[in-house]
mmCIF file of C-alpha atoms and ligand atoms in Angstrom:
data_model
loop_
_atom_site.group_PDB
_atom_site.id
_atom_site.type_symbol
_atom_site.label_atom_id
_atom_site.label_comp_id
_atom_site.label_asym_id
_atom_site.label_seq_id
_atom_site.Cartn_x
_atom_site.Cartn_y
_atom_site.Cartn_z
ATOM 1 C CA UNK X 700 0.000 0.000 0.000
ATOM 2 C CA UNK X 701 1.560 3.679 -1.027
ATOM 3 C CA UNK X 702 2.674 6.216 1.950
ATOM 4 C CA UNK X 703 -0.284 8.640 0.343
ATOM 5 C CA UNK X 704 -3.378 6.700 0.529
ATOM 6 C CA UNK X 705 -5.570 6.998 3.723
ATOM 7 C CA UNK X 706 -8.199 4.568 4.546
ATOM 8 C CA UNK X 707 -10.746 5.513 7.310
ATOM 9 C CA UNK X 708 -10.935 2.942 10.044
ATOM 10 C CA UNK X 709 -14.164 2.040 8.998
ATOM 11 C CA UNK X 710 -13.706 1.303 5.278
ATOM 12 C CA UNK X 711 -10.191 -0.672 6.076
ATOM 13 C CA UNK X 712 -12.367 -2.483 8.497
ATOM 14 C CA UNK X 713 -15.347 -3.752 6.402
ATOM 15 C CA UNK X 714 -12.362 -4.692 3.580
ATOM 16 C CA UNK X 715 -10.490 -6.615 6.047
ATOM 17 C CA UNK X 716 -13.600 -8.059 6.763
ATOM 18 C CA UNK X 717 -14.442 -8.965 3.072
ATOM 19 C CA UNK X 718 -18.316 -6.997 3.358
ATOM 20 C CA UNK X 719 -19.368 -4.642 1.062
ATOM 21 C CA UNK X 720 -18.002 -0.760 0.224
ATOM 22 C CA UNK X 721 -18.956 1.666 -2.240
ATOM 23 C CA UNK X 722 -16.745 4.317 -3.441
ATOM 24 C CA UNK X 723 -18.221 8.023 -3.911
ATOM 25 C CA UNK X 724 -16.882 10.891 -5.543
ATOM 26 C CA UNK X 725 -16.055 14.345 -4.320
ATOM 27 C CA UNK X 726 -16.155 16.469 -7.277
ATOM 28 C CA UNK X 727 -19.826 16.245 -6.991
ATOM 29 C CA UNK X 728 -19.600 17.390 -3.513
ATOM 30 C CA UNK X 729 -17.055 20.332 -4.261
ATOM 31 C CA UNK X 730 -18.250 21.510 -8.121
ATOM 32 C CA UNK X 731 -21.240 19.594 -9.024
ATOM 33 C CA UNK X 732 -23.692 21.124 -6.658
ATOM 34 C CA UNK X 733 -23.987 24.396 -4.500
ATOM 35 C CA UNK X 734 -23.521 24.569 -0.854
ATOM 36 C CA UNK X 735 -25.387 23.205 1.541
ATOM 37 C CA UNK X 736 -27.207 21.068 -0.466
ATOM 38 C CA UNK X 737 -23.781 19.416 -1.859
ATOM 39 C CA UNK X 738 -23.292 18.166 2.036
ATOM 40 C CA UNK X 739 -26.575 17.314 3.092
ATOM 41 C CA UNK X 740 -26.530 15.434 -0.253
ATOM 42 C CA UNK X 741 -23.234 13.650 0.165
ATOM 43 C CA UNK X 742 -24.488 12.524 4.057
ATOM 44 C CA UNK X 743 -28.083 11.355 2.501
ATOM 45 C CA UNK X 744 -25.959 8.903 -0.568
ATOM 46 C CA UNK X 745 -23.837 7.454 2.217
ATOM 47 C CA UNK X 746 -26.994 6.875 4.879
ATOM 48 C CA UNK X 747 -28.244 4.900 2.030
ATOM 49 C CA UNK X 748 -25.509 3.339 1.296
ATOM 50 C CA UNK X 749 -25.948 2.007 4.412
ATOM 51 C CA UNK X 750 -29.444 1.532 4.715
ATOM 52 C CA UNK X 751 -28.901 -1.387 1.505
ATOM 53 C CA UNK X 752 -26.000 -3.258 3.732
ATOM 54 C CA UNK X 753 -22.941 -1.164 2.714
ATOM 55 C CA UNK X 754 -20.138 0.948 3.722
ATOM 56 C CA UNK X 755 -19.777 4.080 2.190
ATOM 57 C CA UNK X 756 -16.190 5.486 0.797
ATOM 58 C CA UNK X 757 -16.564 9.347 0.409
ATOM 59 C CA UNK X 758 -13.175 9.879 -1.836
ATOM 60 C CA UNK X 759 -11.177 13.034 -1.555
ATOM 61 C CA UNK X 760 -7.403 14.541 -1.486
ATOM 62 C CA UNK X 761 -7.087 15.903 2.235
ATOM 63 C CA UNK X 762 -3.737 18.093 2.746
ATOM 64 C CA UNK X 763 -2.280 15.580 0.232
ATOM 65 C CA UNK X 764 -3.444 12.312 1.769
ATOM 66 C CA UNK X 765 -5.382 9.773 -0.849
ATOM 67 C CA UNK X 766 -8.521 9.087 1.118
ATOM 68 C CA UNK X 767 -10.740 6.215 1.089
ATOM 69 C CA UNK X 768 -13.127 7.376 3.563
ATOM 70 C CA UNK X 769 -14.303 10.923 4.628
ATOM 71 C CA UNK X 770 -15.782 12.096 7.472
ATOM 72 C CA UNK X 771 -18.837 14.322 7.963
ATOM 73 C CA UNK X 772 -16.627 17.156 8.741
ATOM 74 C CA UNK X 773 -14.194 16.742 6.142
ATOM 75 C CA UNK X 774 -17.492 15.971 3.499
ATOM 76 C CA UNK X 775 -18.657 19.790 5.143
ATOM 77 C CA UNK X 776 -15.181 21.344 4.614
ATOM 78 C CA UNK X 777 -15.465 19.901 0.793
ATOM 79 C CA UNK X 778 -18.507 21.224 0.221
ATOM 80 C CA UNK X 779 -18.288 24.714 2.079
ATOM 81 C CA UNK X 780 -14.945 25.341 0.301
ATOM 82 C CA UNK X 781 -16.548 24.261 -3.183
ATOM 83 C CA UNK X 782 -15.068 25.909 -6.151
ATOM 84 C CA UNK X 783 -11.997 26.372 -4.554
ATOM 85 C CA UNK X 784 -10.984 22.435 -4.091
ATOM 86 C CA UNK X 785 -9.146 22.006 -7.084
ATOM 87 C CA UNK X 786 -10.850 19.656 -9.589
ATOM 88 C CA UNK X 787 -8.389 16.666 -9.962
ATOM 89 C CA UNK X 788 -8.038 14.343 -12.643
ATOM 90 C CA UNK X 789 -5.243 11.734 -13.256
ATOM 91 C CA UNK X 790 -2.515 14.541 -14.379
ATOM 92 C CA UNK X 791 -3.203 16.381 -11.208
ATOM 93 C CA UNK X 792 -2.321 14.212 -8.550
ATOM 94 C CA UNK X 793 1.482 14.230 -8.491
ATOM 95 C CA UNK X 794 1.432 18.499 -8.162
ATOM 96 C CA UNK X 795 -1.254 17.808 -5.524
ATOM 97 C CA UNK X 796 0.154 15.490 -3.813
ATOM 98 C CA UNK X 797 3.634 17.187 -3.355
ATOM 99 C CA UNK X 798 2.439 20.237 -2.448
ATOM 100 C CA UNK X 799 0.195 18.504 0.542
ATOM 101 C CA UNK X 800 -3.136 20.469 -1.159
ATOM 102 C CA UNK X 801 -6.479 19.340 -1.192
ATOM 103 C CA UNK X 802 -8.353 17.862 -4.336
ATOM 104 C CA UNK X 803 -12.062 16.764 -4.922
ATOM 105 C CA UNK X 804 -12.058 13.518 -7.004
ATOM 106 C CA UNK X 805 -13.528 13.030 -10.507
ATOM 107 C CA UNK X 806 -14.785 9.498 -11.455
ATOM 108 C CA UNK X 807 -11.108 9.071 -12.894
ATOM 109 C CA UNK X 808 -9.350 9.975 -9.518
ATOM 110 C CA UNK X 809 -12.533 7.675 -7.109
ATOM 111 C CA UNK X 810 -11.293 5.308 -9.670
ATOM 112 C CA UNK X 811 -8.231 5.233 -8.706
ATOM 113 C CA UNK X 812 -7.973 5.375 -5.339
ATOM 114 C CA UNK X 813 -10.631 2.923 -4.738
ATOM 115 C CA UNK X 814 -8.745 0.617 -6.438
ATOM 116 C CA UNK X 815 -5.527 1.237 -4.833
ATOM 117 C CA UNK X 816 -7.690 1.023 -1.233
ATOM 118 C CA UNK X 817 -9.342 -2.488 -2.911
ATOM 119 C CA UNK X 818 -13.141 -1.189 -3.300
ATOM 120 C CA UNK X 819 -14.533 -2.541 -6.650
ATOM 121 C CA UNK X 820 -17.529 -0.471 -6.609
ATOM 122 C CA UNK X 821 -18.445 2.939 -7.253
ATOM 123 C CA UNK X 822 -21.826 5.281 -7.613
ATOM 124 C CA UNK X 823 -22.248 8.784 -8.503
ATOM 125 C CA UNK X 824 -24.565 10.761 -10.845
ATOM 126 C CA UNK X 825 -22.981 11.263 -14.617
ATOM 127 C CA UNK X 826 -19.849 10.244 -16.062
ATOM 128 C CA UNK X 827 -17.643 13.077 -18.175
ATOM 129 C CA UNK X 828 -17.299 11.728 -21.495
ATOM 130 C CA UNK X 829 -16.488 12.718 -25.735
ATOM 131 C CA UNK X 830 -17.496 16.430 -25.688
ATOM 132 C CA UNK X 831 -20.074 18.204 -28.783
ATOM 133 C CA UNK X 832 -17.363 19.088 -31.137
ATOM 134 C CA UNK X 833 -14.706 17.100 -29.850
ATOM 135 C CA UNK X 834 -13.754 16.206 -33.782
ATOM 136 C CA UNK X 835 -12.173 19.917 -33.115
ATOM 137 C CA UNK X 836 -11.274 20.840 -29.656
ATOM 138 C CA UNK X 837 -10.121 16.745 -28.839
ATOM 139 C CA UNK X 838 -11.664 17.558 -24.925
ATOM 140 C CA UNK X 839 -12.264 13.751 -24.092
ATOM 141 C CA UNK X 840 -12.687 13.333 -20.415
ATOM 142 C CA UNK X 841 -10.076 11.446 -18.331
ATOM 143 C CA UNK X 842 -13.087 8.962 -17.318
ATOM 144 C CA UNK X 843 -13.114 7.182 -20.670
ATOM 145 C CA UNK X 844 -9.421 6.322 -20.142
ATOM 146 C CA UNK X 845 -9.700 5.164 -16.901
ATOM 147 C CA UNK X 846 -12.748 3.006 -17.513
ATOM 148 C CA UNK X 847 -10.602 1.196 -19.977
ATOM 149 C CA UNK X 848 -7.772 1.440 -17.383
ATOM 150 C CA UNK X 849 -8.970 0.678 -14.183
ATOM 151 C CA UNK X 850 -11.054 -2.346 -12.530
ATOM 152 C CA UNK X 851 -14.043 -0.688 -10.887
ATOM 153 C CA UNK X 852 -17.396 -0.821 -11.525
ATOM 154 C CA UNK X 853 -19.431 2.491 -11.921
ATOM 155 C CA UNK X 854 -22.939 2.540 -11.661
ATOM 156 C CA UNK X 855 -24.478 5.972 -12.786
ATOM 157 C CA UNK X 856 -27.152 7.385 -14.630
ATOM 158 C CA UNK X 857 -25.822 7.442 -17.839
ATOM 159 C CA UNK X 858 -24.012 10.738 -19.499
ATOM 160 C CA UNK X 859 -25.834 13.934 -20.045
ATOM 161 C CA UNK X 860 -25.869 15.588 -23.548
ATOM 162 C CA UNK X 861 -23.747 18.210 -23.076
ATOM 163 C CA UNK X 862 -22.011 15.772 -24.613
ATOM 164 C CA UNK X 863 -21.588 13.531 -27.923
ATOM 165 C CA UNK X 864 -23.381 10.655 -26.607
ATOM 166 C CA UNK X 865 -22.651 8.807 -29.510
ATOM 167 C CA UNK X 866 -18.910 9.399 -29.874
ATOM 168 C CA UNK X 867 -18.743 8.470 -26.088
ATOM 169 C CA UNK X 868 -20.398 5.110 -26.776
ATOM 170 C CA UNK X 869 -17.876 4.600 -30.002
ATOM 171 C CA UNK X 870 -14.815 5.777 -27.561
ATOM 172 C CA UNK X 871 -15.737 2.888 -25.155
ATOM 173 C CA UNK X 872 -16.390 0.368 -27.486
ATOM 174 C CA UNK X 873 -12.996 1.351 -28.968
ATOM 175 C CA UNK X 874 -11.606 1.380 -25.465
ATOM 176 C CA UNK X 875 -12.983 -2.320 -24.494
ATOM 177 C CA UNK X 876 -15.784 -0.812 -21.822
ATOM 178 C CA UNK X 877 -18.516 -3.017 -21.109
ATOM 179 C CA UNK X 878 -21.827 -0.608 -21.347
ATOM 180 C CA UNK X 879 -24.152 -2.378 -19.346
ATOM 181 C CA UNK X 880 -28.173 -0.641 -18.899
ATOM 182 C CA UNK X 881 -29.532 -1.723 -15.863
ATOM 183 C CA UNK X 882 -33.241 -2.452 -16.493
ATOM 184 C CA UNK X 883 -32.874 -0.992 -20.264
ATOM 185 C CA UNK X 884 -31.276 -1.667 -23.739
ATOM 186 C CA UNK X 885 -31.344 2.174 -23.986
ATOM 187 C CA UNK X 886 -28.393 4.300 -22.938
ATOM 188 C CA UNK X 887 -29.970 6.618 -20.019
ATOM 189 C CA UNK X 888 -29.353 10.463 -20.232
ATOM 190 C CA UNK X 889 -28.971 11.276 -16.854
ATOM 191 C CA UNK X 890 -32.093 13.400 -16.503
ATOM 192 C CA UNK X 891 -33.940 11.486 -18.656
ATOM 193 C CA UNK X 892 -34.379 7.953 -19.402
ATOM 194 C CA UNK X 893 -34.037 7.808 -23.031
ATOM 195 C CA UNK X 894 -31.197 8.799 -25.737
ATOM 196 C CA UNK X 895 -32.059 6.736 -28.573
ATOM 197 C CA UNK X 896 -28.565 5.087 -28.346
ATOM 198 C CA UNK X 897 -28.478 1.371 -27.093
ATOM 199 C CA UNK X 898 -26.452 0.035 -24.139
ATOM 200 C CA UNK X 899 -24.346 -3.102 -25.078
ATOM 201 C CA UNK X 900 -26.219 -5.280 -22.423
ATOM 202 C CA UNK X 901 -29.209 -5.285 -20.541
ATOM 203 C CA UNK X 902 -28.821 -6.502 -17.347
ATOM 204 C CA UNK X 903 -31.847 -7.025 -14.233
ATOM 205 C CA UNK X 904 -30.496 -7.716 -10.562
ATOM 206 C CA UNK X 905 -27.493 -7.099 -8.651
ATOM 207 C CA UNK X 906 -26.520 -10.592 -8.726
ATOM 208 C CA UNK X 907 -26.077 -10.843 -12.466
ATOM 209 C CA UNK X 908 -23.905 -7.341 -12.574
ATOM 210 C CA UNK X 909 -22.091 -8.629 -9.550
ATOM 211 C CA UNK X 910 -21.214 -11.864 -11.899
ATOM 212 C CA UNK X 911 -20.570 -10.051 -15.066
ATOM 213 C CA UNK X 912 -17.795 -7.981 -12.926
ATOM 214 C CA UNK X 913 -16.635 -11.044 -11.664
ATOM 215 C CA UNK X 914 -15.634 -12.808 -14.654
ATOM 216 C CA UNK X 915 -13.937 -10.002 -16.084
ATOM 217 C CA UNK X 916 -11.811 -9.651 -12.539
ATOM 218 C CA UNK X 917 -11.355 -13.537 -12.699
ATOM 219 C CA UNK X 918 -10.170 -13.675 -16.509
ATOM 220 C CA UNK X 919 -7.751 -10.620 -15.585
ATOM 221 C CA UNK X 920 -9.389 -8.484 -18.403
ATOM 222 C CA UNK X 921 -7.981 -4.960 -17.433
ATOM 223 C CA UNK X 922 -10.811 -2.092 -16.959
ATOM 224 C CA UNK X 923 -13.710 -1.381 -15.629
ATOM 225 C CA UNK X 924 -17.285 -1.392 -16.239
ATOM 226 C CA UNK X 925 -19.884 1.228 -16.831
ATOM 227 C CA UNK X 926 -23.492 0.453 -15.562
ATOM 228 C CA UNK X 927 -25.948 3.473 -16.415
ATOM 229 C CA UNK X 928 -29.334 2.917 -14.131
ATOM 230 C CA UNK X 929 -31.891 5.124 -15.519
ATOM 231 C CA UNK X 930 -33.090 7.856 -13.477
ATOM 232 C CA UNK X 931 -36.828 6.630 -11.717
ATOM 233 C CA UNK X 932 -39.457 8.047 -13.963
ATOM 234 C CA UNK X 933 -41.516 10.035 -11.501
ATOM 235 C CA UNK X 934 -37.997 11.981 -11.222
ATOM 236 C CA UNK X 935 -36.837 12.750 -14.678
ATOM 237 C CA UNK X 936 -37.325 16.080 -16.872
ATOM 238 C CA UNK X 937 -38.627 16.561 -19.832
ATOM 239 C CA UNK X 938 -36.782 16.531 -22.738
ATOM 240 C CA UNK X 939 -37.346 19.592 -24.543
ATOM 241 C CA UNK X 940 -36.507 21.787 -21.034
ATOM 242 C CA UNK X 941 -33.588 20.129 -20.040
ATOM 243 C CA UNK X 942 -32.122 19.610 -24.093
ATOM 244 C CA UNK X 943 -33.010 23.226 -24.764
ATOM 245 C CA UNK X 944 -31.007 24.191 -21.246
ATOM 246 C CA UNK X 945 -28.002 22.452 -22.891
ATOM 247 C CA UNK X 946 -27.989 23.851 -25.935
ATOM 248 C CA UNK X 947 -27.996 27.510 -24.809
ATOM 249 C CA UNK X 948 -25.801 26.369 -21.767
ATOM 250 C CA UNK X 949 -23.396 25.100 -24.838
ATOM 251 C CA UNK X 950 -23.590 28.331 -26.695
ATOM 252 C CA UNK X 951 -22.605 30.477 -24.232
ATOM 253 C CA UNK X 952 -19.636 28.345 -23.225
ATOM 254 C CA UNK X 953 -18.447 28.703 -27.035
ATOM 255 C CA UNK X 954 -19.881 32.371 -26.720
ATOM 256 C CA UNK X 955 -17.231 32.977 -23.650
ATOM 257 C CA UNK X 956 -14.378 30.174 -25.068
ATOM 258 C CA UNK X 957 -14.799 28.185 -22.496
ATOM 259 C CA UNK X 958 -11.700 25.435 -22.460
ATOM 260 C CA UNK X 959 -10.407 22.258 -20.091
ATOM 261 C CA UNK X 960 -11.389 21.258 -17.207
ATOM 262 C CA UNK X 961 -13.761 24.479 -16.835
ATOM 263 C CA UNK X 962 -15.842 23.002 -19.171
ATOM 264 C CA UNK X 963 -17.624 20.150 -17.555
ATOM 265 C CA UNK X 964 -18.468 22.508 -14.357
ATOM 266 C CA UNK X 965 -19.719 25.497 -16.531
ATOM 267 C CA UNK X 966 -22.279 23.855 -18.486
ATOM 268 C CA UNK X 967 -23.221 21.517 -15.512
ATOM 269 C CA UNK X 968 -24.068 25.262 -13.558
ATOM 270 C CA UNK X 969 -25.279 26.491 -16.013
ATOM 271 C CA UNK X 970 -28.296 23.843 -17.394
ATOM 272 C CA UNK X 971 -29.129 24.429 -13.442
ATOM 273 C CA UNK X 972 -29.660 28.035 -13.637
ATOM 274 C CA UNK X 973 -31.401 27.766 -16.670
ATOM 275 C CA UNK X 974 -33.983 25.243 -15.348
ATOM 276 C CA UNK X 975 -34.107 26.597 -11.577
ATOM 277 C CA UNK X 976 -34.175 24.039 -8.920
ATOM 278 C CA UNK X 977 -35.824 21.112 -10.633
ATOM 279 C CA UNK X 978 -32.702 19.842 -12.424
ATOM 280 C CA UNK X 979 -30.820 20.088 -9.033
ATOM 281 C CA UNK X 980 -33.687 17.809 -7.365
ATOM 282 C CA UNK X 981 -33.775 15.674 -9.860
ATOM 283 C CA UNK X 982 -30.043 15.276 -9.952
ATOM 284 C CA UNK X 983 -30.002 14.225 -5.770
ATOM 285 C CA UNK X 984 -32.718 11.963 -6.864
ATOM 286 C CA UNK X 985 -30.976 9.719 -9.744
ATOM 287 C CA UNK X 986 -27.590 9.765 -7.194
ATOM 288 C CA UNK X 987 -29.535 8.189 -4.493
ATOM 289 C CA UNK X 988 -31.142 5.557 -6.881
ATOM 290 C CA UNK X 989 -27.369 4.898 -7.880
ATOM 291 C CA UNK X 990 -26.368 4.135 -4.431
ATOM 292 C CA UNK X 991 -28.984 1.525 -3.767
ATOM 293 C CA UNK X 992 -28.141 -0.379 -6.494
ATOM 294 C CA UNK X 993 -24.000 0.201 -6.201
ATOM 295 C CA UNK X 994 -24.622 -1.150 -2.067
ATOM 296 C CA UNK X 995 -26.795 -4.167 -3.238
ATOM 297 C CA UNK X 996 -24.074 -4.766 -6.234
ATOM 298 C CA UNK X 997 -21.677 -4.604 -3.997
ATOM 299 C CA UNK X 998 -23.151 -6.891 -1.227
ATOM 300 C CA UNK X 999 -23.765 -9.433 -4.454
ATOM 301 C CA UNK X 1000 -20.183 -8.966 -4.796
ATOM 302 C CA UNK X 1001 -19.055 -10.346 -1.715
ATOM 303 C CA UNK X 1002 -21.020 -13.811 -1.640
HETATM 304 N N1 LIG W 698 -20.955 14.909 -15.281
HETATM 305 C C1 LIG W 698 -22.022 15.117 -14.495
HETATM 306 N N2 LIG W 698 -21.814 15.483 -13.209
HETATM 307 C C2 LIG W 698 -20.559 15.624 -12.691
HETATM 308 C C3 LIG W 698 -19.446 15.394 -13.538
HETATM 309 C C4 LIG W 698 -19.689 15.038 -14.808
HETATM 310 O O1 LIG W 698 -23.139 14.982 -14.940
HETATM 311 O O2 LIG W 698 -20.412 15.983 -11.528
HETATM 312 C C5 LIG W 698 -18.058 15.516 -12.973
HETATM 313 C C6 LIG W 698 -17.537 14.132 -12.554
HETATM 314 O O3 LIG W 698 -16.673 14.275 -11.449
HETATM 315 C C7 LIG W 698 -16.746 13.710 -13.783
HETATM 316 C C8 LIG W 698 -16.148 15.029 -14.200
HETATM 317 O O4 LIG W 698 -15.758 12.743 -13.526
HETATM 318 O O5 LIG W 698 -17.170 15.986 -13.986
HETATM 319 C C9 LIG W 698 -15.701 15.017 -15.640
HETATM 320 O O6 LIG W 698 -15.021 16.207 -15.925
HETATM 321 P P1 LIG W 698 -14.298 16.382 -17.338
HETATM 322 O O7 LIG W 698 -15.411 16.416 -18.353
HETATM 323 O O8 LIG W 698 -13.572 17.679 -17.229
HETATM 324 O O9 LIG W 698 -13.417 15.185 -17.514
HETATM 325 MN MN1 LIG W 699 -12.300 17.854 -20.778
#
């Protein structure tokens, strides 16, 4: 185990153990909602991570320390000091980690430290992914390299169309990346349930996405796997609000040049702004249906 990482007692205790943990990310916590609703949030995923017979793994970079396992005060300090937690990817951490600084994890970074801690499962909301007009700019997100990379399982609820949702589909296929719709052969779209792009397997309990993980840990196939759980209906938007909020959300980014990592949080602020609160409810709803299935996947995962 590396001098950096930091495993809470009760995360190294459950592994020890061999029961269930689920990974969660911070960048959510820190960029992907506002204060105080990020934190009450963040303690509502990991009471029902609980509540389905798991451990929750609240992932972060503390004063330079990997950890696998955050507590309620250090989930408040992440979400109170927001913007200012730098947003770290992969080519972040070794500046980050040298200079003792804080970081809130992207799906890339949870990746990785969960699987350096040994926690094979991981929920949050969206995935980044291959960005409108990517055949320009080339901004691919970091996640689509580390799915193919990196042997956790991410449940979330699917990709939003801020970006190519089509591209991101031929990037993973390209890249090896099971696509797996839980309860549907159609790729979610985060706040809604359709996209009119098919997953590459439907697949109905936690016991049969606990066993398609399995295999691919047991052949040694490296990578993960990406399991999009549709939002619950009585939850989701309709598609003209939210699409039109993306497309002017887009526009102005383009309008302002918008570039990098600044992408992903501008247009993710901005489609809530432009649709008030209901985007922001509906996004703490689709997160907490991602953590009942990641805690029962999990628990499948341990028998
Ligand atoms: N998409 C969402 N919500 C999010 C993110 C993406 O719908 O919060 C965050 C995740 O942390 C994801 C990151 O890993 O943005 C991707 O950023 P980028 O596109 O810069 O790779
Ligand atoms: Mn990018």
């Amino acid at each position: 185990m590396n001098q950096y990482l930091s495993i809470s007692p009760e995360v190294k205790k459950a592994l020890d153990e061999g029961k269930p943990v689920v990974a969660l990310e911070s960048t959510i916590i820190s960029h992907g909602m506002p204060y105080p609703q990020n934190v009450e949030t963040a303690l509502k995923v990991e009471q029902t991570i609980r509540d389905n017979g798991a451990v929750p793994a609240t992932i972060a970079i503390i004063d330079g320390k990997l950890k696998a396992g955050c507590t309620p005060d250090e989930i408040e300090y992440l979400g109170k000091k927001g913007q200012a937690v730098t947003k770290a990817s992969r080519r972040d951490l070794p500046v980050l980690i040298a200079r003792g600084e804080d970081g809130a994890t992207t799906v890339t970074t949870t990746m990785i430290i969960a699987a350096m801690a040994g926690i094979k499962v991981f929920a949050t909301g969206g995935i980044g992914g291959v960005h409108r007009g990517a055949e320009t700019t080339m901004d691919i997100s970091a996640d689509l390299e580390e799915l193919a990379m990196t042997p956790v399982m991410v449940i979330c609820a699917g990709a939003k169309s801020i970006l190519d949702l089509g591209l991101t589909l031929e990037y993973l296929e390209t890249k090896g990346v099971p696509v797996i719709g839980y309860g549907t052969e159609e790729l979610p779209a985060f706040y809604t349930r359709h996209s009119g792009f098919k997953v590459d397997y439907r697949i109905d309990t936690p016991e049969d996405l606990a066993a398609a993980f399995r295999a691919k840990l047991d052949m040694g196939l490296q990578g993960g796997m990406l399991v999009t759980n549709p939002i619950p209906e009585q939850y989701s938007m309709p598609a003209e609000v939210i699409n039109k909020a993306i497309d002017e959300a887009i526009e102005e980014a383009n309008r302002l040049g918008i570039r990098g990592k600044e992408t992903t949080p501008f247009l993710l602020a901005k489609v809530k702004d432009l649709t008030g609160g209901d985007s922001l409810a509906s996004n703490i709803q689709l997160v907490l249906n991602n953590a009942r299935l990641a805690a029962k996947t999990a628990a499948a995962l341990t028998r």
